[in-house]
N, CA, C and O atoms as a GROMACS GRO file, in nm:
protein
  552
    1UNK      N    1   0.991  -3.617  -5.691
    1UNK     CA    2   1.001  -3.479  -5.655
    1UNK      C    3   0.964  -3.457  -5.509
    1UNK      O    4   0.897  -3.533  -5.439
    2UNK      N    5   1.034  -3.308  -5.466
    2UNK     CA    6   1.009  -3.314  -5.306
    2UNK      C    7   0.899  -3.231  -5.301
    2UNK      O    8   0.888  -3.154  -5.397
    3UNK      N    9   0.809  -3.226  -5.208
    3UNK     CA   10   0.686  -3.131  -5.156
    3UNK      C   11   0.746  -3.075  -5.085
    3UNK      O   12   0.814  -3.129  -4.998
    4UNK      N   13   0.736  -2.895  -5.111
    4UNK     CA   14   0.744  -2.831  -5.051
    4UNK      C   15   0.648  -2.734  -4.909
    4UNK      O   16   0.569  -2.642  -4.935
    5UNK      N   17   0.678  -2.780  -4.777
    5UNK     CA   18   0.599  -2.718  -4.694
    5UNK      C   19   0.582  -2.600  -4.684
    5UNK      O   20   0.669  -2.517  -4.660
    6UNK      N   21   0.386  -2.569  -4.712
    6UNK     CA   22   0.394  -2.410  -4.738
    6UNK      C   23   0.298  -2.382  -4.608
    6UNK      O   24   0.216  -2.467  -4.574
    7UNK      N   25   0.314  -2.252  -4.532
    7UNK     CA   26   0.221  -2.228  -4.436
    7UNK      C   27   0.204  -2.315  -4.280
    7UNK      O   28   0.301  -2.391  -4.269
    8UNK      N   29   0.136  -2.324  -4.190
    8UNK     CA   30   0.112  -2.419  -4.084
    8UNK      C   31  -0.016  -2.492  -4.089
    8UNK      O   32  -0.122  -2.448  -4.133
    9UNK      N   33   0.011  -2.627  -4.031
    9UNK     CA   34  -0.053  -2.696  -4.000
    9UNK      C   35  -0.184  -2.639  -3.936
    9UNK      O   36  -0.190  -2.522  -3.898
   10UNK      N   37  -0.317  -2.751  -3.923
   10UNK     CA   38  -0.420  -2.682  -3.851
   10UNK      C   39  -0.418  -2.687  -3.659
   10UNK      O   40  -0.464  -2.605  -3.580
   11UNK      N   41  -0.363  -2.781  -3.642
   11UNK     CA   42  -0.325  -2.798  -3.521
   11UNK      C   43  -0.197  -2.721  -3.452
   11UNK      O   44  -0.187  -2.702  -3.331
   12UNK      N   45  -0.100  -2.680  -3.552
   12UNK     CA   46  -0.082  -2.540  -3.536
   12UNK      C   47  -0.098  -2.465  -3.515
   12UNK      O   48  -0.021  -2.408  -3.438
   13UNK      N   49  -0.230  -2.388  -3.572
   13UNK     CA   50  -0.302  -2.292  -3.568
   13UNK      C   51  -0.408  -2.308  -3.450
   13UNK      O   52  -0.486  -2.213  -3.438
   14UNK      N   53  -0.423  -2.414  -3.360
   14UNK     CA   54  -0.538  -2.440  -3.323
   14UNK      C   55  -0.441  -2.397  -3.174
   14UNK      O   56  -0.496  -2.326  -3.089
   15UNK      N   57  -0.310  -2.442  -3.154
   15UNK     CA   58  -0.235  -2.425  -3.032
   15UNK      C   59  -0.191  -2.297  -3.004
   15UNK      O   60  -0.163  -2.254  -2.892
   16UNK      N   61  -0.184  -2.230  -3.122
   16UNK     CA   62  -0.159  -2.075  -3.095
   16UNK      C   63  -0.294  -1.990  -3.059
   16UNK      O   64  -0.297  -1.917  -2.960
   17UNK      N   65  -0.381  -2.003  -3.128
   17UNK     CA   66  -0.569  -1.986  -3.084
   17UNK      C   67  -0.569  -2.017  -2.899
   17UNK      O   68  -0.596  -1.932  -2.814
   18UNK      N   69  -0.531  -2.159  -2.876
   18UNK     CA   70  -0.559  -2.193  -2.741
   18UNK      C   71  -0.489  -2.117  -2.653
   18UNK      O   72  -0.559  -2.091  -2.556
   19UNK      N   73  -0.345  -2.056  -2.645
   19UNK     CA   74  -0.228  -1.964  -2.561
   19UNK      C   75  -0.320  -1.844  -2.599
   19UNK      O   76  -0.379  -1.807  -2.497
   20UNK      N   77  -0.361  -1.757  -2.729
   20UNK     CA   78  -0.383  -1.647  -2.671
   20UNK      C   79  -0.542  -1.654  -2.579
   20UNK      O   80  -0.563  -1.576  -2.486
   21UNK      N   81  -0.623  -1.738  -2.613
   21UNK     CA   82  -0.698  -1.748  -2.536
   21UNK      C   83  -0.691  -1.765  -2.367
   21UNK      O   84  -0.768  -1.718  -2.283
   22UNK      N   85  -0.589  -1.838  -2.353
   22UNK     CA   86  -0.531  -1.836  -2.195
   22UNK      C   87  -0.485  -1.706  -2.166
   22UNK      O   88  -0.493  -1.648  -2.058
   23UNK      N   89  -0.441  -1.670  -2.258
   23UNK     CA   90  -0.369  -1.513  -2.214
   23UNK      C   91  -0.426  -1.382  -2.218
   23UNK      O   92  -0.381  -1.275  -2.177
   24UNK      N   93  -0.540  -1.413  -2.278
   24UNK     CA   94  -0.673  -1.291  -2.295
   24UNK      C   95  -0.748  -1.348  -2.108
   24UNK      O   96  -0.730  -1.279  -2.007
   25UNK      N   97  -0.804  -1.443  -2.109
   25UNK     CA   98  -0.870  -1.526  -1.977
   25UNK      C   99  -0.790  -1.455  -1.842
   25UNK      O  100  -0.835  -1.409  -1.737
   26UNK      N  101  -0.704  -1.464  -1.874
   26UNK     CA  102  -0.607  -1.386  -1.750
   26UNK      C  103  -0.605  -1.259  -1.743
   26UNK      O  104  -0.640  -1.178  -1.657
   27UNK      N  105  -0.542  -1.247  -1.881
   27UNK     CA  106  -0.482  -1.055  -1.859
   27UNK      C  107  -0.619  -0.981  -1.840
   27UNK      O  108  -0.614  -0.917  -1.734
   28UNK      N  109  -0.722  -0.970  -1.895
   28UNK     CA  110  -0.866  -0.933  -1.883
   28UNK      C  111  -0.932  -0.866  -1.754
   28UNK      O  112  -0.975  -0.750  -1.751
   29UNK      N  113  -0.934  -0.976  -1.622
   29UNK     CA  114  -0.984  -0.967  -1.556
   29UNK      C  115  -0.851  -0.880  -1.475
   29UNK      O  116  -0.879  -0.820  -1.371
   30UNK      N  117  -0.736  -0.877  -1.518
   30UNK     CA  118  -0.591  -0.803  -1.425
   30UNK      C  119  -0.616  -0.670  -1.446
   30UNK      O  120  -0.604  -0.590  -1.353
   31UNK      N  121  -0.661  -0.624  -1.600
   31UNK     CA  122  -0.707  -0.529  -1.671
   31UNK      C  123  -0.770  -0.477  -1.584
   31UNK      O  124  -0.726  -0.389  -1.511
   32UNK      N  125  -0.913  -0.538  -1.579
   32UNK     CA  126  -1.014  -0.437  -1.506
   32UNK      C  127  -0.972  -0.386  -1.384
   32UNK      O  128  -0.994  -0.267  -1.361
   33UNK      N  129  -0.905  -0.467  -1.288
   33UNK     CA  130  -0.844  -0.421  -1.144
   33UNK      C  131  -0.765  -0.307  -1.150
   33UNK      O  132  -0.761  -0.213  -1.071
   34UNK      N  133  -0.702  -0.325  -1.253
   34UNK     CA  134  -0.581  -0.185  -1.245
   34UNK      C  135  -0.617  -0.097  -1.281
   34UNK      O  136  -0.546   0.002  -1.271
   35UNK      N  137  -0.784  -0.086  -1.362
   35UNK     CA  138  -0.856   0.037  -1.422
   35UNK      C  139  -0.919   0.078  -1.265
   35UNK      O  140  -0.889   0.174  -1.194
   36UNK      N  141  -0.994  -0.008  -1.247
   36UNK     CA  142  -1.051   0.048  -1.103
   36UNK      C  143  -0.964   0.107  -0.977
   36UNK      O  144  -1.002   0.179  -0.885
   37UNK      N  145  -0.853   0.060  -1.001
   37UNK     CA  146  -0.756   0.092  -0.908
   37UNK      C  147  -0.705   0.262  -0.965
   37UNK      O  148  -0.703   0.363  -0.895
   38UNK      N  149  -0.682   0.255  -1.057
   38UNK     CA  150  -0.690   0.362  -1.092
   38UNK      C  151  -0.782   0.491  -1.098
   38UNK      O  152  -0.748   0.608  -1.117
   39UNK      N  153  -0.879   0.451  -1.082
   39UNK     CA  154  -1.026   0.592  -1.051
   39UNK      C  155  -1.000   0.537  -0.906
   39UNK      O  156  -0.886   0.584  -0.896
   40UNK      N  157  -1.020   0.468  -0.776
   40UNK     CA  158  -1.009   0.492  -0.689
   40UNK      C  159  -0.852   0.580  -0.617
   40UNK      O  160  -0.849   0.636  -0.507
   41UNK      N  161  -0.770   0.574  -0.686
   41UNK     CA  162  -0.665   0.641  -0.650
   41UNK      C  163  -0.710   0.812  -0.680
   41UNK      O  164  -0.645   0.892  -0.613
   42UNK      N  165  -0.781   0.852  -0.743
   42UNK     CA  166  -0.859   0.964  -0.810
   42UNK      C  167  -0.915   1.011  -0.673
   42UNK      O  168  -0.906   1.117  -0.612
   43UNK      N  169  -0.968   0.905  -0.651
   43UNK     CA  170  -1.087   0.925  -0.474
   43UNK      C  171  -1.008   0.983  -0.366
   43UNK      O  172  -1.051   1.068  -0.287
   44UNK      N  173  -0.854   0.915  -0.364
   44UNK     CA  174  -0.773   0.945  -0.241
   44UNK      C  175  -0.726   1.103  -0.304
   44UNK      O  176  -0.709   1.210  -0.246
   45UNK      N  177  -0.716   1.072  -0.424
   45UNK     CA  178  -0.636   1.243  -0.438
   45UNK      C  179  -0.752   1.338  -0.430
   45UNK      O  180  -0.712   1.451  -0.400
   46UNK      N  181  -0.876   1.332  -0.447
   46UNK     CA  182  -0.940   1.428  -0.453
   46UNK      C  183  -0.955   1.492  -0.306
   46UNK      O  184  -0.993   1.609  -0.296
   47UNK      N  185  -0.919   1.401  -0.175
   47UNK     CA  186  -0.887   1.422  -0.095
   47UNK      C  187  -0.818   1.481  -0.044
   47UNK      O  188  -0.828   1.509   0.075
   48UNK      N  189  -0.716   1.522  -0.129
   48UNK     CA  190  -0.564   1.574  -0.068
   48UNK      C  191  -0.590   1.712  -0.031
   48UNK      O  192  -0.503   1.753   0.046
   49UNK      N  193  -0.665   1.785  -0.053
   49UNK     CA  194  -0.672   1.952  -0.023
   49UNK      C  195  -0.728   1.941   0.116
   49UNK      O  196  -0.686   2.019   0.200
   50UNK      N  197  -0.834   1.837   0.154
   50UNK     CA  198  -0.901   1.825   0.300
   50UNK      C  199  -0.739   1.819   0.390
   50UNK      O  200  -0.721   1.883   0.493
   51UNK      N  201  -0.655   1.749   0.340
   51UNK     CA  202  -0.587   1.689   0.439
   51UNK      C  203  -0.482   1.829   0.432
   51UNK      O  204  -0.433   1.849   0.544
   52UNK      N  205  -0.442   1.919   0.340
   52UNK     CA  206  -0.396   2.014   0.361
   52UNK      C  207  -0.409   2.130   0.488
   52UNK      O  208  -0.331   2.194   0.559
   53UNK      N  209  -0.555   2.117   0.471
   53UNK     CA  210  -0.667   2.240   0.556
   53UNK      C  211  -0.654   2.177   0.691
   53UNK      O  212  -0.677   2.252   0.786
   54UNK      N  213  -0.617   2.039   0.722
   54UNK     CA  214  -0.660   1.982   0.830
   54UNK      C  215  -0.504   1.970   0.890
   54UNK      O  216  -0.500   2.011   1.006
   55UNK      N  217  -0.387   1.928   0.842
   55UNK     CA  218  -0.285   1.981   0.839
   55UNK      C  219  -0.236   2.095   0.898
   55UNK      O  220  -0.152   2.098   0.989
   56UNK      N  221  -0.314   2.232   0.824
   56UNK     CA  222  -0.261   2.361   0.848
   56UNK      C  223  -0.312   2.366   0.950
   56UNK      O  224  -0.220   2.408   1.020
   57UNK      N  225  -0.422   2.348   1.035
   57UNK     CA  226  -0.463   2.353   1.148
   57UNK      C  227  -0.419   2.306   1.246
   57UNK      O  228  -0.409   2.359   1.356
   58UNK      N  229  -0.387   2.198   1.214
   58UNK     CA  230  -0.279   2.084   1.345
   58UNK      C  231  -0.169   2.184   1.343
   58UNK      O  232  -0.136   2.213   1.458
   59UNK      N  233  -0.106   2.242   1.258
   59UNK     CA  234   0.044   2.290   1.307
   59UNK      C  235   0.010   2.433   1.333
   59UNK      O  236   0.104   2.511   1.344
   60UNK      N  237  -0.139   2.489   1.346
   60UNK     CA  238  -0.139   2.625   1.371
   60UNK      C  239  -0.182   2.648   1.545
   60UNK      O  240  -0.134   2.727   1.626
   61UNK      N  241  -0.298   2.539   1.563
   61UNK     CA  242  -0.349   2.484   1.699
   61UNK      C  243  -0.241   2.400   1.791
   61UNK      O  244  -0.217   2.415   1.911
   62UNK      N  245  -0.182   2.303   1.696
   62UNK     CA  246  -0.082   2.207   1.816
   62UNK      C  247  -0.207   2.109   1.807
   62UNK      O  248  -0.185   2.031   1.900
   63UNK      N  249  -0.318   2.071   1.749
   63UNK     CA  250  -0.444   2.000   1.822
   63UNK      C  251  -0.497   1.975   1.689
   63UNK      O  252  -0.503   2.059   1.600
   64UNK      N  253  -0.545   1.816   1.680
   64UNK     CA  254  -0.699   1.805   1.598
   64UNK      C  255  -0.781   1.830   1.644
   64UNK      O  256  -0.860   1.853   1.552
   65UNK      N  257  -0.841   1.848   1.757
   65UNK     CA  258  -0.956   1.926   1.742
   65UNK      C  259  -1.058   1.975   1.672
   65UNK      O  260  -1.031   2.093   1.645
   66UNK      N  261  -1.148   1.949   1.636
   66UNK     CA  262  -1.215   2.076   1.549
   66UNK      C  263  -1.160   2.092   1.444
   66UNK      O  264  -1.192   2.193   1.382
   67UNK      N  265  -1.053   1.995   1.380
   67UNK     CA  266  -0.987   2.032   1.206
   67UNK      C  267  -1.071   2.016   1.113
   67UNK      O  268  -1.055   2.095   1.020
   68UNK      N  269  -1.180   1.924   1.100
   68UNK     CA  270  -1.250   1.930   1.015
   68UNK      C  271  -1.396   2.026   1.025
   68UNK      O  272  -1.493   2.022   0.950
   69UNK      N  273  -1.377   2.097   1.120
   69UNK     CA  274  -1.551   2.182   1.120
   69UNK      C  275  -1.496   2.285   1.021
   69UNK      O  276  -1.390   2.346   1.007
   70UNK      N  277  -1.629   2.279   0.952
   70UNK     CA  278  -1.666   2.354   0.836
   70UNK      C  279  -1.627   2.278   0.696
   70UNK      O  280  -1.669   2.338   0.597
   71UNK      N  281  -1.560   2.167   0.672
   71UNK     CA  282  -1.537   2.130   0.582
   71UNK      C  283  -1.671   2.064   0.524
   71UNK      O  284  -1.760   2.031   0.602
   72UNK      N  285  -1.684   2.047   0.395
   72UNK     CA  286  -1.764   1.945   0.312
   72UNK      C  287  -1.679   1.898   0.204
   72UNK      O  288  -1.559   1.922   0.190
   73UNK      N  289  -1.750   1.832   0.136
   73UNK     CA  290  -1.675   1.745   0.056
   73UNK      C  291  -1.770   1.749  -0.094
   73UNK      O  292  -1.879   1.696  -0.116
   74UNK      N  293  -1.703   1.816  -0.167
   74UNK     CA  294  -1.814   1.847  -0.299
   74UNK      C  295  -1.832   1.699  -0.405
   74UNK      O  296  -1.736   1.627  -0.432
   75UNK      N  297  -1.939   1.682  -0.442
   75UNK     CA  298  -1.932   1.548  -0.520
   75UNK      C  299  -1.933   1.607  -0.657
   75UNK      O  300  -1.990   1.708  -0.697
   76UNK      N  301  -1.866   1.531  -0.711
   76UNK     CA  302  -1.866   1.550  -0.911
   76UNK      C  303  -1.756   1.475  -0.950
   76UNK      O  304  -1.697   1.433  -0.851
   77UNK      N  305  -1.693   1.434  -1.077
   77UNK     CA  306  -1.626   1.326  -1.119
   77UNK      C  307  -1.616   1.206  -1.040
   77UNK      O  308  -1.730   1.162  -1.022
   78UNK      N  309  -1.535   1.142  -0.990
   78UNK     CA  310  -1.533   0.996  -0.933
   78UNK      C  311  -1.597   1.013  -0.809
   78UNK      O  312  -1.662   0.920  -0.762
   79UNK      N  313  -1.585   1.143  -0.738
   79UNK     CA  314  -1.670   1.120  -0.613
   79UNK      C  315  -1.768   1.142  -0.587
   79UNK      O  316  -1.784   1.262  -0.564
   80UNK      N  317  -1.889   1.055  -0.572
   80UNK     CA  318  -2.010   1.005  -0.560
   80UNK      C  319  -2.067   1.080  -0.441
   80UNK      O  320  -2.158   1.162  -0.445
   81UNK      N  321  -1.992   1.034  -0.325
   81UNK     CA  322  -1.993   1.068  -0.177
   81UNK      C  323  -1.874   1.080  -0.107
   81UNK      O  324  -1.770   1.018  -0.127
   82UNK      N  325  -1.901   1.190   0.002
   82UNK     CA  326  -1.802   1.246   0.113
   82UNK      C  327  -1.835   1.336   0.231
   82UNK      O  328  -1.924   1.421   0.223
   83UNK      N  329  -1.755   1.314   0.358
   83UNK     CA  330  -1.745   1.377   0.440
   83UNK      C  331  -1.620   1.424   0.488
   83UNK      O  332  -1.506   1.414   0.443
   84UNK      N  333  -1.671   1.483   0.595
   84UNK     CA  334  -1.522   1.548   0.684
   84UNK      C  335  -1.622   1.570   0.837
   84UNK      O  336  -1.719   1.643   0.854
   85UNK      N  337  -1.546   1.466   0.944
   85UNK     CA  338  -1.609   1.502   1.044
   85UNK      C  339  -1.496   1.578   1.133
   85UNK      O  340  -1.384   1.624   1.112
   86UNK      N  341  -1.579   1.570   1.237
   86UNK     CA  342  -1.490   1.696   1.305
   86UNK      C  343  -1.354   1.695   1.369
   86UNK      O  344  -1.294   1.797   1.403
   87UNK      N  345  -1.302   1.543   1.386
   87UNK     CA  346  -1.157   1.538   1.460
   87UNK      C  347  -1.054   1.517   1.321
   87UNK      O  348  -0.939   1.475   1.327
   88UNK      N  349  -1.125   1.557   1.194
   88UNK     CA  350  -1.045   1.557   1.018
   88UNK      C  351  -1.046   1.430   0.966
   88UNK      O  352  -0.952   1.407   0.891
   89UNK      N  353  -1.150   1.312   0.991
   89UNK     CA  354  -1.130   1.213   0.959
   89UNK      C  355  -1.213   1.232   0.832
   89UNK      O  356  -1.325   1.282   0.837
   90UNK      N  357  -1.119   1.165   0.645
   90UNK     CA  358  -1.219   1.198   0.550
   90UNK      C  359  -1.285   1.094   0.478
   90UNK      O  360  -1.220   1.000   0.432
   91UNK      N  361  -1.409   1.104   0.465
   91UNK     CA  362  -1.446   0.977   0.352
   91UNK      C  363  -1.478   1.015   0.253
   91UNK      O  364  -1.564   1.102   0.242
   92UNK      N  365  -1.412   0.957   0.149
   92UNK     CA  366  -1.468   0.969  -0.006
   92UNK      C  367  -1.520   0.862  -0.040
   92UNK      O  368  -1.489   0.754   0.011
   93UNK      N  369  -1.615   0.878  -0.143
   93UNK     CA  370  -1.684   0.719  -0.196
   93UNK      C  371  -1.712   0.756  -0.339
   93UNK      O  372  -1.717   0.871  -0.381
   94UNK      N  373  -1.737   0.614  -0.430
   94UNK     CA  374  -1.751   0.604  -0.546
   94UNK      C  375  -1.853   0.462  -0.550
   94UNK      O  376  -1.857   0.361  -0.480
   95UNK      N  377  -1.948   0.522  -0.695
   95UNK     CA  378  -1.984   0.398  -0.713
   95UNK      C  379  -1.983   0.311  -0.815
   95UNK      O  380  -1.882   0.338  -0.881
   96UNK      N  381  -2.032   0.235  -0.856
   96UNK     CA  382  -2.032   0.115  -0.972
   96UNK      C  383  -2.006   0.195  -1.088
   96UNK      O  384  -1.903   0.168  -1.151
   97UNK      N  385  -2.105   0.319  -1.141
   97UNK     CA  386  -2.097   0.385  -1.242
   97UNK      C  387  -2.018   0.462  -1.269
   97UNK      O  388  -2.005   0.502  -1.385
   98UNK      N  389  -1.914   0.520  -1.127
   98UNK     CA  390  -1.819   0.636  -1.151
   98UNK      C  391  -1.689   0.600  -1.147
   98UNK      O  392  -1.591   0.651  -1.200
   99UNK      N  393  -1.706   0.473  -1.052
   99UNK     CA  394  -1.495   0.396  -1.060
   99UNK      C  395  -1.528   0.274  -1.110
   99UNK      O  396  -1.433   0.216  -1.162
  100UNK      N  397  -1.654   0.204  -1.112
  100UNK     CA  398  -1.585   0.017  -1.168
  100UNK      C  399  -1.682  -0.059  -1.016
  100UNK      O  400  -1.709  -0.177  -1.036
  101UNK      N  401  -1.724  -0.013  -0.899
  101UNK     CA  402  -1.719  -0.036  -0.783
  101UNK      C  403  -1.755   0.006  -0.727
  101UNK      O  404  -1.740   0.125  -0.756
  102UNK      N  405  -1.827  -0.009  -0.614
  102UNK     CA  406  -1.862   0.080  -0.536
  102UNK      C  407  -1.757   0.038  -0.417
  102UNK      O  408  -1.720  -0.078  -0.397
  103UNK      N  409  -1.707   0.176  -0.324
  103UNK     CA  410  -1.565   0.154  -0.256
  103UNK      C  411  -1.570   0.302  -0.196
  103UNK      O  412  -1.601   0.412  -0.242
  104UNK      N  413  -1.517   0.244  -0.044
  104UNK     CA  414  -1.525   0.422   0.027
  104UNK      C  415  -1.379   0.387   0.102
  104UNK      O  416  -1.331   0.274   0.117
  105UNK      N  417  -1.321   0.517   0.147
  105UNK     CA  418  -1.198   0.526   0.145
  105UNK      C  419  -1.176   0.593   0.286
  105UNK      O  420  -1.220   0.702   0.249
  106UNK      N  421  -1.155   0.608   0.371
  106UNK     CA  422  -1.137   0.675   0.520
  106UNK      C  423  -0.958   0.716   0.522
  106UNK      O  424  -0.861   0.641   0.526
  107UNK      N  425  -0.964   0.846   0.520
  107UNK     CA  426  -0.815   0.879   0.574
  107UNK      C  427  -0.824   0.941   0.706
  107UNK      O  428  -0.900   1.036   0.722
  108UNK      N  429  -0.779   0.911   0.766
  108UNK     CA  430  -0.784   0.922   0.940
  108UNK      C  431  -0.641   0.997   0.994
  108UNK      O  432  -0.541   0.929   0.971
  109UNK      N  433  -0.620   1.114   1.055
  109UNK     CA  434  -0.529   1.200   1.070
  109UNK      C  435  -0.512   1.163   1.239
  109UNK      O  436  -0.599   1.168   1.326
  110UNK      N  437  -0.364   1.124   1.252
  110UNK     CA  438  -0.321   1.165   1.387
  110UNK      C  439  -0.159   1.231   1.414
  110UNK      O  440  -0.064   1.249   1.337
  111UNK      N  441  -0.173   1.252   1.539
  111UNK     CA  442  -0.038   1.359   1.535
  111UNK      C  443   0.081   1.209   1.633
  111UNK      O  444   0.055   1.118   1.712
  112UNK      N  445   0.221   1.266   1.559
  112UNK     CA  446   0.293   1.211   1.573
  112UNK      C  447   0.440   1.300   1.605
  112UNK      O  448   0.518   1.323   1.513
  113UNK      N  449   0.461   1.336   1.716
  113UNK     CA  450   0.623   1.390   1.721
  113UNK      C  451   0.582   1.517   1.612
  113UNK      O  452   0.621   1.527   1.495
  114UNK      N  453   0.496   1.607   1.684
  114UNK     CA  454   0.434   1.747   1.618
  114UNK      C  455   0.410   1.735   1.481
  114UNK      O  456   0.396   1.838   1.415
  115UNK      N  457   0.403   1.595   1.414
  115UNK     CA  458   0.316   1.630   1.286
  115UNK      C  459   0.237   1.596   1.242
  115UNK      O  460   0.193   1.529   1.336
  116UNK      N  461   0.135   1.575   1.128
  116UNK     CA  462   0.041   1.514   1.121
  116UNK      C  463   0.059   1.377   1.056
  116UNK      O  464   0.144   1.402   0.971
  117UNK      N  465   0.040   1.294   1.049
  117UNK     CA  466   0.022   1.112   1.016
  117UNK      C  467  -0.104   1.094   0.978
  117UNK      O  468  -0.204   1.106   1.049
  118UNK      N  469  -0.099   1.049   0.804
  118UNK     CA  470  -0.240   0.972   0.758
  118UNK      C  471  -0.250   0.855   0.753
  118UNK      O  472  -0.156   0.778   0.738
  119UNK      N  473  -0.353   0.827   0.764
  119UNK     CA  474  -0.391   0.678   0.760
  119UNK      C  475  -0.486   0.634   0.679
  119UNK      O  476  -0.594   0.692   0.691
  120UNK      N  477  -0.478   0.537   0.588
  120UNK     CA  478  -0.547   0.499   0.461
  120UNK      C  479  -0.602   0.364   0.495
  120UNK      O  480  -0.527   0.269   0.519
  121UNK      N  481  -0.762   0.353   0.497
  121UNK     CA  482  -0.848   0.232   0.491
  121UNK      C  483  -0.915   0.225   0.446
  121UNK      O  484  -0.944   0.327   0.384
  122UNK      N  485  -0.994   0.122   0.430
  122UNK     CA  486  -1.104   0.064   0.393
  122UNK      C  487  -1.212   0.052   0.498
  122UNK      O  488  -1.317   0.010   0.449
  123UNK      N  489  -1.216   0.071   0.602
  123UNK     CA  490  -1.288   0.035   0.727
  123UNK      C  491  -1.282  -0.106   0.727
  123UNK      O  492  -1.385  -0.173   0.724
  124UNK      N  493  -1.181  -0.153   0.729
  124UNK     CA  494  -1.158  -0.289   0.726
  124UNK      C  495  -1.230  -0.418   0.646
  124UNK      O  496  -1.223  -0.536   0.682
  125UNK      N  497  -1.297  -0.368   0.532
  125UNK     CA  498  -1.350  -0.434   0.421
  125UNK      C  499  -1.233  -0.508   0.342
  125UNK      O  500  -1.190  -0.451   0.241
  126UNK      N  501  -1.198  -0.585   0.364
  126UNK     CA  502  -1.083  -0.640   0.269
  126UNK      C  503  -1.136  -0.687   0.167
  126UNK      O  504  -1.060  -0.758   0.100
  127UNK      N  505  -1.252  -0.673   0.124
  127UNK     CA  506  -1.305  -0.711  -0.032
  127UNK      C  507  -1.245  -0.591  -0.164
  127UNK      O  508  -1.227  -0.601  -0.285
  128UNK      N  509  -1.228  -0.483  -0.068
  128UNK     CA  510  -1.209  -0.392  -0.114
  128UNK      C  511  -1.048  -0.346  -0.194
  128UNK      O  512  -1.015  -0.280  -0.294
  129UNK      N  513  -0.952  -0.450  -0.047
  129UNK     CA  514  -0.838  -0.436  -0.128
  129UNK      C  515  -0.755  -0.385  -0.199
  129UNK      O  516  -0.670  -0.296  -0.198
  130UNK      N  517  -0.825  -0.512  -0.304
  130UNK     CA  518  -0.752  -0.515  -0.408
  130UNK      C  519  -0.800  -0.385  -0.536
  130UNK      O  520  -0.760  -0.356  -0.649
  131UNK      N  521  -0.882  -0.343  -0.463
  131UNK     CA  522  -0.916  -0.163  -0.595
  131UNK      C  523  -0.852  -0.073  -0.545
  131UNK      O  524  -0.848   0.034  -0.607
  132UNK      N  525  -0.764  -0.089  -0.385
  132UNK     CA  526  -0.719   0.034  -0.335
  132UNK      C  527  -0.535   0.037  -0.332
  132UNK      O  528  -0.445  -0.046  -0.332
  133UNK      N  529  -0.548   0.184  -0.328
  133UNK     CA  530  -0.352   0.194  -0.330
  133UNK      C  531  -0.311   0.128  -0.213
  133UNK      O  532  -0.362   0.116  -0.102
  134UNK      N  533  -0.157   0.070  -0.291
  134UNK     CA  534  -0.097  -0.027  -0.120
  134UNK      C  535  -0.119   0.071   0.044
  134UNK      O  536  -0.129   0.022   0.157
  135UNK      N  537  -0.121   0.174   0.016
  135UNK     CA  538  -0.109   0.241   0.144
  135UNK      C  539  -0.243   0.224   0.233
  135UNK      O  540  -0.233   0.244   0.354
  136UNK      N  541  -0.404   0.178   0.161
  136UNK     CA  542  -0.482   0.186   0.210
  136UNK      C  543  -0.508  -0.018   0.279
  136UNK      O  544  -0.590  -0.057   0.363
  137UNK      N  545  -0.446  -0.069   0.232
  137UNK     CA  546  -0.465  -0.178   0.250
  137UNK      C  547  -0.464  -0.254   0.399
  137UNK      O  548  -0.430  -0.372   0.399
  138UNK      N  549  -0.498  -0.191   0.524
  138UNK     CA  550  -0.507  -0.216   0.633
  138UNK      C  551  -0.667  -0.206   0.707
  138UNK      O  552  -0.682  -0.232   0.826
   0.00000   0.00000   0.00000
C-alpha cells in the first residue's frame, strides 16, 4: 500500500519561520522611519501659516525685513519647540516623546524674481535625514 503525504515537513516549517523572520528584521525598523517621518512632516505643516504671514508681507513690503516680528510659535501636539526670528526664518522642533526623535526643522524664506522661496533643513545634521520630507534633505 501507498502512504499518503499529509501536511509539511518540519524543515518545512522551519524555512518558512526563517523568511518571515528576515522579513519582520527588515520591514520593522523601515516601519519605524516612515512613522517618524510622518509626525515630522506634522512639524513642517504646522509651520505653514508662519510662512503664509511671512509671505503676505514680502508681497505687501517688496522686503523680508521684519517678516517675522511679532510672530511666536505656539507649542502643543508634535511641536515641542519654535521660533520665528525676524528676517521669517522658522524653527519647529519635536522630541523623543512627541515624533519618535528628537529633530528641528528650519524653513528659511528668500525672495526670488518678486516671490517668496522656501527652504527646508536640517541645519545640516544629516543624521536627521532620513525622518525628514525629501524637500528638507539639504
Amino acid at each position: 500500500m501507498k502512504r499518503i503525504q499529509r501536511g509539511f515537513t518540519l524543515i518545512e516549517l522551519m524555512i518558512v519561520v526563517a523568511i518571515i523572520g528576515i522579513l519582520a528584521a527588515v520591514a520593522l525598523p523601515a516601519y519605524q522611519d516612515y512613522t517618524i517621518r510622518a509626525r515630522v512632516t506634522e512639524l513642517v505643516l504646522a509651520a505653514s501659516g508662519f510662512k503664509t504671514t511671512i509671505s503676505e508681507k514680502m508681497n505687501n513690503d517688496g522686503t523680508l525685513a521684519s517678516a517675522g516680528s511679532g510672530l511666536t510659535v505656539a507649542t502643543g501636539g508634535r511641536v515641542t519647540s519654535g521660533s520665528v526670528d525676524i528676517t521669517g526664518t522658522i524653527q519647529v522642533g519635536g522630541t523623543a516623546t512627541s515624533v519618535g526623535t528628537v529633530v528641528t526643522v528650519f524653513l528659511s524664506p528668500s525672495m526670488s524674481g518678486g516671490r517668496v522661496v522656501w527652504a527646508c533643513s536640517t541645519s545640516a545634521n544629516s543624521a536627521m535625514w532620513k525622518y525628514v520630507p525629501a524637500e528638507c534633505r539639504h
